[in-house]
Each structure stands twice: as structure tokens, then as C-alpha cells.
């Protein structure tokens, strides 16, 4: 069995060595049709576009992406070609919650944002959005939820996007990227959305860059319809819009979900899917390195910024935006 693996996926090599000695590790953006043509499985991240161009004529039967998102996989082609693909829903939800909590703490300390009784609009209430909902409640915030697929599935408690735009002090996006159809999220936050804002809210995007129209949010910032913007995901990554980078309150290189815990979860989920597909009886006994198990000791238990301050990551990206991919690829995983 041959497996091609993105070399930035941590904690995976020891287990794969138990499965086969034919494992090829390489940069995700360098994986091409030549490297996968005789591979049985591909384990990747978002940087490898898994489509007809990559996979047609190959031996690949299984794709595991060690990520929540799967918009880099042409699922229609894979389904027609008989290629099974698996993602890792919820693997880094805790890390994104930590990121949002840190951002809200910064806004409270530096900008005077009053969290108690403020209204947070959560767009997308899956694994991550549900964690953000719990966080908001703990912080004493009111919440409004928007999730059309869940609403249509009979779940209750949702409002439309216009209500979110009109009523919320903080709006945070946690949707997958869907480019067409009834539940399209591509440019969900477009010029019309920003024009309908009523309370000059804080806008946070940790979902996918294309969910927010770059030109529209830039106009909204310039016209002060948005008080502050926090952007972790960008259109056209890694070639991000530098005007937007300099206008946001915090801008980071798609690392909101980059914790050691989240990465380990993703690796374990991917390995389990691989073993299940190929009917492999392999012991997956993974845990964090000893130095990552140590608890963060802080004077004030509520001071989340002692554990993680996203402004530090913003400073790095501001200094070297051309190194977006390098910064992201070499990011030192934080502990949740």
C-alpha cells in the first residue's frame, strides 16, 4: 500500500509506519497527479485541491483530510469515481473557541466592548458554532443563531441573516464554504449584508475566506459600518488582500484552529477513517508530547490572554504577509 501524506500533518508518522513502509511525505501544494497516480490513499489538508485534474487515472481509493473543511475536495467527482473521502468535523472546535474568546477579551480590554448583555450573532451552528454559543452564554451575552440547513431540518431557535445584521453587536461566521445551491455561503457577507448592518458590529470570520466578500467588508470598515473586523481566513490565500490586512483589528494566517489538541484530534480521526476503510487492525495510541501536556499557570484564571494573544500572530503576519503560507506551515501549535 502506498500513501501520500501532507508533511505538515503532525503526530501521524509513527502510526503510518505500522501500516506500510511506502509512505511519501511532501508539501501539500506540491502534491500532483504524478505523485498520486500509484497511491492507494491520500492524507491531506486544505492546501491540496483534490479534483479530477489530480485524481483521474490514479489508483487512489481513499482521501482523508485532517481538517474540518472539505471545500478543497471535489466531492462530486470523488463520489462518481468511487473515491471515499473523510473529513474531521469538530476536530479543532476548542481551538477556535479559544481564539474567539481571546479576541473578545482583547476587545473588552482595549476597546471597551461590553460583553455582558451584548448580542452575538452566530452564523453556522455546527461543531464550532455550538462551542461559540456556549462561550457567549458563559460571558453573559445574548445570542442569535442563523443556520438555514438546520432550520429546514426542523430545528428551532433560528433567525434570518437580516435579523442578525440588524440586532447584533458581534457577528461571527462558522459556516462551511458552499459555492452554489440553496445553502450557498460564498460571499454570504456581501455588500447587501454590510449595508443592512444597524449597530456597527464587530465582525469575526474564522470559517472560510470566501464567505466574506473582501471588497464589501473593506468598504464597510472604511465607511464605519463595522466597528472592528477580525479575520483569520482570507479570499485567495495565501495571496491575501493587504489593504484588508492593515484595516482589521486582528488578522491572522488561518490558524484559529491551530492548537496541539485540535491537530491531534484531526490526526486520530483521519487515521481511524483510513484503518476503517482498508480494514486495518492498527493500534492508534496517540497523545500529546509531554511538554505540551503541562498546564498553563496564570495568576488570573480568567486571563485567557496569558494563554494565547492573537495580536502576537497579527504582528508576525503584518511584518511578513508575503510569507503567509510559511508562517502558517511552521506555526507553533498552542495548547488549549
mmCIF file of C-alpha atoms in Angstrom:
data_model
loop_
_atom_site.group_PDB
_atom_site.id
_atom_site.type_symbol
_atom_site.label_atom_id
_atom_site.label_comp_id
_atom_site.label_asym_id
_atom_site.label_seq_id
_atom_site.Cartn_x
_atom_site.Cartn_y
_atom_site.Cartn_z
ATOM 1 C CA UNK A 1 0.000 0.000 0.000
ATOM 2 C CA UNK A 2 1.247 3.475 -0.913
ATOM 3 C CA UNK A 3 0.079 6.536 0.996
ATOM 4 C CA UNK A 4 0.854 10.148 0.047
ATOM 5 C CA UNK A 5 0.753 12.482 3.050
ATOM 6 C CA UNK A 6 0.953 16.239 3.573
ATOM 7 C CA UNK A 7 4.153 16.690 5.562
ATOM 8 C CA UNK A 8 2.631 19.359 7.826
ATOM 9 C CA UNK A 9 0.226 16.919 9.494
ATOM 10 C CA UNK A 10 1.628 16.230 12.976
ATOM 11 C CA UNK A 11 1.567 13.082 15.140
ATOM 12 C CA UNK A 12 0.961 10.774 12.180
ATOM 13 C CA UNK A 13 4.246 9.164 11.162
ATOM 14 C CA UNK A 14 4.580 6.525 13.855
ATOM 15 C CA UNK A 15 1.160 5.044 13.173
ATOM 16 C CA UNK A 16 1.556 5.090 9.390
ATOM 17 C CA UNK A 17 4.861 3.248 9.782
ATOM 18 C CA UNK A 18 2.868 0.373 11.308
ATOM 19 C CA UNK A 19 0.695 0.214 8.202
ATOM 20 C CA UNK A 20 3.196 0.433 5.352
ATOM 21 C CA UNK A 21 6.771 1.375 4.623
ATOM 22 C CA UNK A 22 5.647 3.049 1.395
ATOM 23 C CA UNK A 23 4.649 6.483 2.696
ATOM 24 C CA UNK A 24 5.552 9.637 0.777
ATOM 25 C CA UNK A 25 5.579 12.895 2.759
ATOM 26 C CA UNK A 26 5.553 16.144 0.830
ATOM 27 C CA UNK A 27 4.291 19.713 0.901
ATOM 28 C CA UNK A 28 0.557 19.895 0.312
ATOM 29 C CA UNK A 29 0.830 22.379 -2.548
ATOM 30 C CA UNK A 30 3.365 20.140 -4.302
ATOM 31 C CA UNK A 31 1.170 17.040 -4.394
ATOM 32 C CA UNK A 32 0.269 16.455 -8.047
ATOM 33 C CA UNK A 33 -1.128 13.831 -10.401
ATOM 34 C CA UNK A 34 2.285 12.252 -10.873
ATOM 35 C CA UNK A 35 2.835 11.719 -7.143
ATOM 36 C CA UNK A 36 -0.605 10.186 -6.523
ATOM 37 C CA UNK A 37 -1.031 8.096 -9.671
ATOM 38 C CA UNK A 38 0.142 4.889 -7.959
ATOM 39 C CA UNK A 39 -1.057 5.801 -4.450
ATOM 40 C CA UNK A 40 -3.850 3.938 -2.696
ATOM 41 C CA UNK A 41 -4.590 6.712 -0.224
ATOM 42 C CA UNK A 42 -4.057 10.442 0.145
ATOM 43 C CA UNK A 43 -3.925 12.197 3.510
ATOM 44 C CA UNK A 44 -4.005 15.928 3.142
ATOM 45 C CA UNK A 45 -5.009 19.372 4.388
ATOM 46 C CA UNK A 46 -6.756 22.261 2.652
ATOM 47 C CA UNK A 47 -3.753 23.139 0.518
ATOM 48 C CA UNK A 48 -4.206 20.203 -1.874
ATOM 49 C CA UNK A 49 -7.015 20.551 -4.393
ATOM 50 C CA UNK A 50 -8.434 17.031 -4.746
ATOM 51 C CA UNK A 51 -10.198 17.107 -8.090
ATOM 52 C CA UNK A 52 -10.307 15.438 -11.494
ATOM 53 C CA UNK A 53 -7.003 17.006 -12.521
ATOM 54 C CA UNK A 54 -5.240 15.441 -9.545
ATOM 55 C CA UNK A 55 -7.030 12.118 -9.276
ATOM 56 C CA UNK A 56 -8.226 10.953 -12.686
ATOM 57 C CA UNK A 57 -6.365 7.830 -13.741
ATOM 58 C CA UNK A 58 -4.833 7.364 -10.300
ATOM 59 C CA UNK A 59 -5.138 4.366 -8.002
ATOM 60 C CA UNK A 60 -6.416 6.488 -5.106
ATOM 61 C CA UNK A 61 -9.362 4.888 -3.318
ATOM 62 C CA UNK A 62 -9.387 6.945 -0.114
ATOM 63 C CA UNK A 63 -8.810 10.606 0.793
ATOM 64 C CA UNK A 64 -8.544 11.698 4.393
ATOM 65 C CA UNK A 65 -8.331 15.418 5.067
ATOM 66 C CA UNK A 66 -7.113 16.305 8.561
ATOM 67 C CA UNK A 67 -9.378 19.353 8.607
ATOM 68 C CA UNK A 68 -12.954 20.301 9.387
ATOM 69 C CA UNK A 69 -13.442 21.911 5.977
ATOM 70 C CA UNK A 70 -13.591 19.931 2.759
ATOM 71 C CA UNK A 71 -14.183 22.586 0.092
ATOM 72 C CA UNK A 72 -10.782 21.630 -1.396
ATOM 73 C CA UNK A 73 -12.240 18.233 -2.313
ATOM 74 C CA UNK A 74 -14.332 17.893 -5.467
ATOM 75 C CA UNK A 75 -16.841 15.674 -3.725
ATOM 76 C CA UNK A 76 -18.980 15.203 -6.832
ATOM 77 C CA UNK A 77 -16.035 13.880 -8.830
ATOM 78 C CA UNK A 78 -14.868 11.661 -5.969
ATOM 79 C CA UNK A 79 -18.320 10.194 -5.471
ATOM 80 C CA UNK A 80 -18.649 9.412 -9.180
ATOM 81 C CA UNK A 81 -15.132 7.950 -9.289
ATOM 82 C CA UNK A 82 -15.778 5.744 -6.274
ATOM 83 C CA UNK A 83 -13.204 7.545 -4.131
ATOM 84 C CA UNK A 84 -14.178 7.646 -0.469
ATOM 85 C CA UNK A 85 -13.306 10.869 1.344
ATOM 86 C CA UNK A 86 -13.443 11.720 5.031
ATOM 87 C CA UNK A 87 -13.005 14.991 6.897
ATOM 88 C CA UNK A 88 -12.733 15.659 10.644
ATOM 89 C CA UNK A 89 -15.837 17.516 11.825
ATOM 90 C CA UNK A 90 -15.321 19.291 15.122
ATOM 91 C CA UNK A 91 -11.653 18.388 15.472
ATOM 92 C CA UNK A 92 -10.495 21.938 16.233
ATOM 93 C CA UNK A 93 -13.671 23.438 17.682
ATOM 94 C CA UNK A 94 -11.975 24.014 21.031
ATOM 95 C CA UNK A 95 -9.126 25.907 19.404
ATOM 96 C CA UNK A 96 -11.486 28.212 17.519
ATOM 97 C CA UNK A 97 -13.415 28.829 20.732
ATOM 98 C CA UNK A 98 -10.115 29.796 22.401
ATOM 99 C CA UNK A 99 -9.328 32.170 19.516
ATOM 100 C CA UNK A 100 -12.731 33.876 19.664
ATOM 101 C CA UNK A 101 -12.541 34.129 23.457
ATOM 102 C CA UNK A 102 -9.109 35.756 23.188
ATOM 103 C CA UNK A 103 -10.357 38.239 20.585
ATOM 104 C CA UNK A 104 -13.368 39.177 22.704
ATOM 105 C CA UNK A 105 -11.089 39.631 25.711
ATOM 106 C CA UNK A 106 -8.846 41.948 23.701
ATOM 107 C CA UNK A 107 -11.828 43.958 22.525
ATOM 108 C CA UNK A 108 -13.077 44.272 26.090
ATOM 109 C CA UNK A 109 -9.683 45.387 27.426
ATOM 110 C CA UNK A 110 -8.552 47.605 24.557
ATOM 111 C CA UNK A 111 -11.788 48.866 23.008
ATOM 112 C CA UNK A 112 -14.160 48.811 25.945
ATOM 113 C CA UNK A 113 -16.519 46.284 24.365
ATOM 114 C CA UNK A 114 -19.174 45.433 26.934
ATOM 115 C CA UNK A 115 -19.777 41.707 26.626
ATOM 116 C CA UNK A 116 -22.487 41.259 29.242
ATOM 117 C CA UNK A 117 -25.900 41.610 27.588
ATOM 118 C CA UNK A 118 -24.307 42.344 24.207
ATOM 119 C CA UNK A 119 -25.908 40.371 21.392
ATOM 120 C CA UNK A 120 -23.793 37.884 19.451
ATOM 121 C CA UNK A 121 -24.976 36.603 16.089
ATOM 122 C CA UNK A 122 -23.582 33.170 15.246
ATOM 123 C CA UNK A 123 -23.816 32.236 11.579
ATOM 124 C CA UNK A 124 -23.401 28.480 11.314
ATOM 125 C CA UNK A 125 -24.162 26.404 14.403
ATOM 126 C CA UNK A 126 -22.301 23.156 13.815
ATOM 127 C CA UNK A 127 -19.480 21.805 15.973
ATOM 128 C CA UNK A 128 -17.643 25.132 16.142
ATOM 129 C CA UNK A 129 -20.666 27.409 16.228
ATOM 130 C CA UNK A 130 -22.127 25.396 19.099
ATOM 131 C CA UNK A 131 -18.946 25.909 21.111
ATOM 132 C CA UNK A 132 -19.113 29.644 20.427
ATOM 133 C CA UNK A 133 -22.742 29.677 21.543
ATOM 134 C CA UNK A 134 -21.765 28.100 24.873
ATOM 135 C CA UNK A 135 -18.912 30.591 25.250
ATOM 136 C CA UNK A 136 -21.210 33.549 24.599
ATOM 137 C CA UNK A 137 -23.670 32.336 27.220
ATOM 138 C CA UNK A 138 -20.873 31.971 29.784
ATOM 139 C CA UNK A 139 -19.814 35.546 29.046
ATOM 140 C CA UNK A 140 -23.336 36.786 29.715
ATOM 141 C CA UNK A 141 -24.083 37.609 26.095
ATOM 142 C CA UNK A 142 -27.407 37.294 24.345
ATOM 143 C CA UNK A 143 -27.316 35.113 21.242
ATOM 144 C CA UNK A 144 -28.997 34.913 17.865
ATOM 145 C CA UNK A 145 -28.435 31.894 15.656
ATOM 146 C CA UNK A 146 -28.549 31.580 11.880
ATOM 147 C CA UNK A 147 -28.326 28.171 10.213
ATOM 148 C CA UNK A 148 -30.767 27.606 7.324
ATOM 149 C CA UNK A 149 -29.985 23.876 6.829
ATOM 150 C CA UNK A 150 -30.690 23.122 10.482
ATOM 151 C CA UNK A 151 -33.796 25.289 10.452
ATOM 152 C CA UNK A 152 -35.112 23.445 7.391
ATOM 153 C CA UNK A 153 -34.325 20.176 9.163
ATOM 154 C CA UNK A 154 -36.880 21.079 11.805
ATOM 155 C CA UNK A 155 -34.626 22.526 14.490
ATOM 156 C CA UNK A 156 -35.867 25.670 16.219
ATOM 157 C CA UNK A 157 -34.389 28.869 17.587
ATOM 158 C CA UNK A 158 -33.007 30.387 14.387
ATOM 159 C CA UNK A 159 -33.381 33.824 12.823
ATOM 160 C CA UNK A 160 -32.660 35.075 9.323
ATOM 161 C CA UNK A 161 -29.473 36.882 8.344
ATOM 162 C CA UNK A 162 -31.266 40.235 8.115
ATOM 163 C CA UNK A 163 -32.185 39.952 11.792
ATOM 164 C CA UNK A 164 -28.574 39.139 12.684
ATOM 165 C CA UNK A 165 -27.436 42.213 10.733
ATOM 166 C CA UNK A 166 -29.968 44.483 12.413
ATOM 167 C CA UNK A 167 -29.745 43.309 16.015
ATOM 168 C CA UNK A 168 -26.243 42.038 16.807
ATOM 169 C CA UNK A 169 -23.235 43.753 18.376
ATOM 170 C CA UNK A 170 -20.889 40.918 17.402
ATOM 171 C CA UNK A 171 -21.330 38.729 14.313
ATOM 172 C CA UNK A 172 -19.177 35.641 13.896
ATOM 173 C CA UNK A 173 -19.123 33.245 10.924
ATOM 174 C CA UNK A 174 -18.703 29.483 11.323
ATOM 175 C CA UNK A 175 -20.134 28.071 8.104
ATOM 176 C CA UNK A 176 -18.595 25.716 5.571
ATOM 177 C CA UNK A 177 -17.907 27.136 2.118
ATOM 178 C CA UNK A 178 -20.722 26.186 -0.248
ATOM 179 C CA UNK A 179 -20.375 27.776 -3.669
ATOM 180 C CA UNK A 180 -23.848 27.229 -5.086
ATOM 181 C CA UNK A 181 -27.314 25.938 -4.342
ATOM 182 C CA UNK A 182 -29.966 26.666 -1.748
ATOM 183 C CA UNK A 183 -27.475 26.912 1.104
ATOM 184 C CA UNK A 184 -24.797 28.854 -0.729
ATOM 185 C CA UNK A 185 -22.349 30.579 1.628
ATOM 186 C CA UNK A 186 -19.963 32.045 -0.958
ATOM 187 C CA UNK A 187 -19.978 35.813 -0.287
ATOM 188 C CA UNK A 188 -22.702 35.312 2.295
ATOM 189 C CA UNK A 189 -21.480 38.559 3.817
ATOM 190 C CA UNK A 190 -21.702 40.731 0.706
ATOM 191 C CA UNK A 191 -22.419 44.413 0.025
ATOM 192 C CA UNK A 192 -26.117 43.956 0.791
ATOM 193 C CA UNK A 193 -25.326 42.295 4.108
ATOM 194 C CA UNK A 194 -22.971 45.053 5.217
ATOM 195 C CA UNK A 195 -25.418 47.728 4.032
ATOM 196 C CA UNK A 196 -28.063 46.227 6.329
ATOM 197 C CA UNK A 197 -25.933 46.470 9.499
ATOM 198 C CA UNK A 198 -27.539 48.680 12.123
ATOM 199 C CA UNK A 199 -25.293 48.573 15.205
ATOM 200 C CA UNK A 200 -21.751 48.930 13.793
ATOM 201 C CA UNK A 201 -20.911 45.419 14.972
ATOM 202 C CA UNK A 202 -17.653 43.584 15.438
ATOM 203 C CA UNK A 203 -17.334 41.054 12.588
ATOM 204 C CA UNK A 204 -15.310 37.854 13.043
ATOM 205 C CA UNK A 205 -14.542 35.337 10.301
ATOM 206 C CA UNK A 206 -12.838 32.066 11.196
ATOM 207 C CA UNK A 207 -14.762 29.917 8.695
ATOM 208 C CA UNK A 208 -13.599 30.284 5.094
ATOM 209 C CA UNK A 209 -12.269 33.411 3.433
ATOM 210 C CA UNK A 210 -14.760 33.324 0.586
ATOM 211 C CA UNK A 211 -17.712 33.501 2.979
ATOM 212 C CA UNK A 212 -16.976 37.231 3.329
ATOM 213 C CA UNK A 213 -16.651 39.445 0.237
ATOM 214 C CA UNK A 214 -13.309 41.230 0.642
ATOM 215 C CA UNK A 215 -14.275 44.417 -1.169
ATOM 216 C CA UNK A 216 -17.566 44.583 0.727
ATOM 217 C CA UNK A 217 -16.010 44.316 4.175
ATOM 218 C CA UNK A 218 -13.301 46.811 3.208
ATOM 219 C CA UNK A 219 -15.976 49.316 2.224
ATOM 220 C CA UNK A 220 -17.864 48.611 5.447
ATOM 221 C CA UNK A 221 -14.744 49.235 7.540
ATOM 222 C CA UNK A 222 -13.920 52.436 5.664
ATOM 223 C CA UNK A 223 -17.500 53.668 5.995
ATOM 224 C CA UNK A 224 -17.525 52.727 9.711
ATOM 225 C CA UNK A 225 -20.455 50.353 9.344
ATOM 226 C CA UNK A 226 -18.235 47.760 11.053
ATOM 227 C CA UNK A 227 -16.557 48.852 14.277
ATOM 228 C CA UNK A 228 -13.831 46.186 14.210
ATOM 229 C CA UNK A 229 -13.021 43.231 11.961
ATOM 230 C CA UNK A 230 -11.185 40.085 12.973
ATOM 231 C CA UNK A 231 -10.116 37.988 10.007
ATOM 232 C CA UNK A 232 -8.388 34.609 10.246
ATOM 233 C CA UNK A 233 -9.425 33.307 6.838
ATOM 234 C CA UNK A 234 -8.973 35.205 3.588
ATOM 235 C CA UNK A 235 -10.006 35.135 -0.019
ATOM 236 C CA UNK A 236 -7.240 33.985 -2.366
ATOM 237 C CA UNK A 237 -4.988 32.556 0.345
ATOM 238 C CA UNK A 238 -2.025 32.777 0.524
ATOM 239 C CA UNK A 239 -2.174 35.921 -1.654
ATOM 240 C CA UNK A 240 -4.251 37.958 0.769
ATOM 241 C CA UNK A 241 -5.544 41.496 0.368
ATOM 242 C CA UNK A 242 -3.015 43.803 2.024
ATOM 243 C CA UNK A 243 -5.468 46.692 2.349
ATOM 244 C CA UNK A 244 -7.740 44.483 4.423
ATOM 245 C CA UNK A 245 -4.798 43.187 6.451
ATOM 246 C CA UNK A 246 -3.961 46.726 7.532
ATOM 247 C CA UNK A 247 -7.573 47.699 8.261
ATOM 248 C CA UNK A 248 -8.552 44.834 10.569
ATOM 249 C CA UNK A 249 -8.293 44.825 14.350
ATOM 250 C CA UNK A 250 -6.721 41.355 14.262
ATOM 251 C CA UNK A 251 -5.612 39.455 11.164
ATOM 252 C CA UNK A 252 -4.075 36.002 11.371
ATOM 253 C CA UNK A 253 -2.878 33.405 8.817
ATOM 254 C CA UNK A 254 -5.700 30.834 9.015
ATOM 255 C CA UNK A 255 -4.570 29.487 12.383
ATOM 256 C CA UNK A 256 -7.631 29.953 14.606
ATOM 257 C CA UNK A 257 -7.958 26.180 14.796
ATOM 258 C CA UNK A 258 -4.250 25.510 15.218
ATOM 259 C CA UNK A 259 -3.890 24.007 18.669
ATOM 260 C CA UNK A 260 -1.958 20.892 19.582
ATOM 261 C CA UNK A 261 -5.218 19.380 20.844
ATOM 262 C CA UNK A 262 -7.063 20.116 17.611
ATOM 263 C CA UNK A 263 -4.291 18.779 15.408
ATOM 264 C CA UNK A 264 -4.069 15.592 17.445
ATOM 265 C CA UNK A 265 -7.838 15.128 17.206
ATOM 266 C CA UNK A 266 -7.677 15.544 13.423
ATOM 267 C CA UNK A 267 -4.830 13.075 13.036
ATOM 268 C CA UNK A 268 -6.568 10.443 15.165
ATOM 269 C CA UNK A 269 -9.852 10.865 13.285
ATOM 270 C CA UNK A 270 -8.081 10.614 9.923
ATOM 271 C CA UNK A 271 -6.132 7.514 10.920
ATOM 272 C CA UNK A 272 -9.283 5.834 12.213
ATOM 273 C CA UNK A 273 -11.067 6.556 8.934
ATOM 274 C CA UNK A 274 -8.114 5.176 6.965
ATOM 275 C CA UNK A 275 -7.983 1.980 9.015
ATOM 276 C CA UNK A 276 -11.729 1.504 8.828
ATOM 277 C CA UNK A 277 -11.762 1.889 5.050
ATOM 278 C CA UNK A 278 -8.896 -0.545 4.442
ATOM 279 C CA UNK A 279 -9.982 -2.923 7.251
ATOM 280 C CA UNK A 280 -6.711 -2.463 9.114
ATOM 281 C CA UNK A 281 -6.295 -3.574 12.714
ATOM 282 C CA UNK A 282 -3.783 -0.987 13.894
ATOM 283 C CA UNK A 283 -3.384 0.399 17.398
ATOM 284 C CA UNK A 284 -3.811 4.176 17.262
ATOM 285 C CA UNK A 285 -2.419 5.193 20.623
ATOM 286 C CA UNK A 286 -1.504 8.842 20.271
ATOM 287 C CA UNK A 287 -1.146 11.557 22.880
ATOM 288 C CA UNK A 288 0.403 14.986 23.131
ATOM 289 C CA UNK A 289 4.107 15.412 23.773
ATOM 290 C CA UNK A 290 4.936 15.658 27.456
ATOM 291 C CA UNK A 291 5.890 19.314 27.204
ATOM 292 C CA UNK A 292 2.516 20.094 25.666
ATOM 293 C CA UNK A 293 0.652 18.386 28.494
ATOM 294 C CA UNK A 294 1.776 20.899 31.068
ATOM 295 C CA UNK A 295 -0.965 23.218 32.196
ATOM 296 C CA UNK A 296 -0.576 26.921 31.614
ATOM 297 C CA UNK A 297 -0.110 28.505 35.042
ATOM 298 C CA UNK A 298 -1.521 32.032 35.195
ATOM 299 C CA UNK A 299 -2.199 34.383 38.073
ATOM 300 C CA UNK A 300 -5.743 35.120 36.968
ATOM 301 C CA UNK A 301 -7.649 32.060 35.803
ATOM 302 C CA UNK A 302 -9.884 34.250 33.628
ATOM 303 C CA UNK A 303 -6.999 35.916 31.854
ATOM 304 C CA UNK A 304 -7.101 33.970 28.616
ATOM 305 C CA UNK A 305 -4.565 36.310 27.033
ATOM 306 C CA UNK A 306 -1.912 34.765 29.247
ATOM 307 C CA UNK A 307 -2.551 31.534 27.356
ATOM 308 C CA UNK A 308 -2.974 32.993 23.893
ATOM 309 C CA UNK A 309 -2.896 36.516 22.475
ATOM 310 C CA UNK A 310 -3.819 36.687 18.769
ATOM 311 C CA UNK A 311 -2.233 40.131 18.491
ATOM 312 C CA UNK A 312 1.151 38.362 18.532
ATOM 313 C CA UNK A 313 0.210 36.378 15.435
ATOM 314 C CA UNK A 314 -1.130 39.544 13.815
ATOM 315 C CA UNK A 315 2.215 41.285 14.320
ATOM 316 C CA UNK A 316 4.057 38.440 12.604
ATOM 317 C CA UNK A 317 1.694 38.463 9.614
ATOM 318 C CA UNK A 318 1.839 42.261 9.327
ATOM 319 C CA UNK A 319 5.624 42.110 9.179
ATOM 320 C CA UNK A 320 5.775 39.406 6.510
ATOM 321 C CA UNK A 321 2.443 38.982 4.689
ATOM 322 C CA UNK A 322 4.266 37.508 1.704
ATOM 323 C CA UNK A 323 5.192 34.570 3.962
ATOM 324 C CA UNK A 324 1.563 33.706 4.768
ATOM 325 C CA UNK A 325 1.972 30.056 3.827
ATOM 326 C CA UNK A 326 5.332 29.716 5.539
ATOM 327 C CA UNK A 327 4.041 31.284 8.764
ATOM 328 C CA UNK A 328 1.016 29.019 8.724
ATOM 329 C CA UNK A 329 3.011 25.920 7.866
ATOM 330 C CA UNK A 330 5.577 26.499 10.607
ATOM 331 C CA UNK A 331 3.109 27.728 13.214
ATOM 332 C CA UNK A 332 3.938 26.654 16.757
ATOM 333 C CA UNK A 333 0.848 24.851 17.960
ATOM 334 C CA UNK A 334 -0.676 26.313 21.089
ATOM 335 C CA UNK A 335 -2.241 24.403 23.968
ATOM 336 C CA UNK A 336 -5.940 24.899 24.563
#
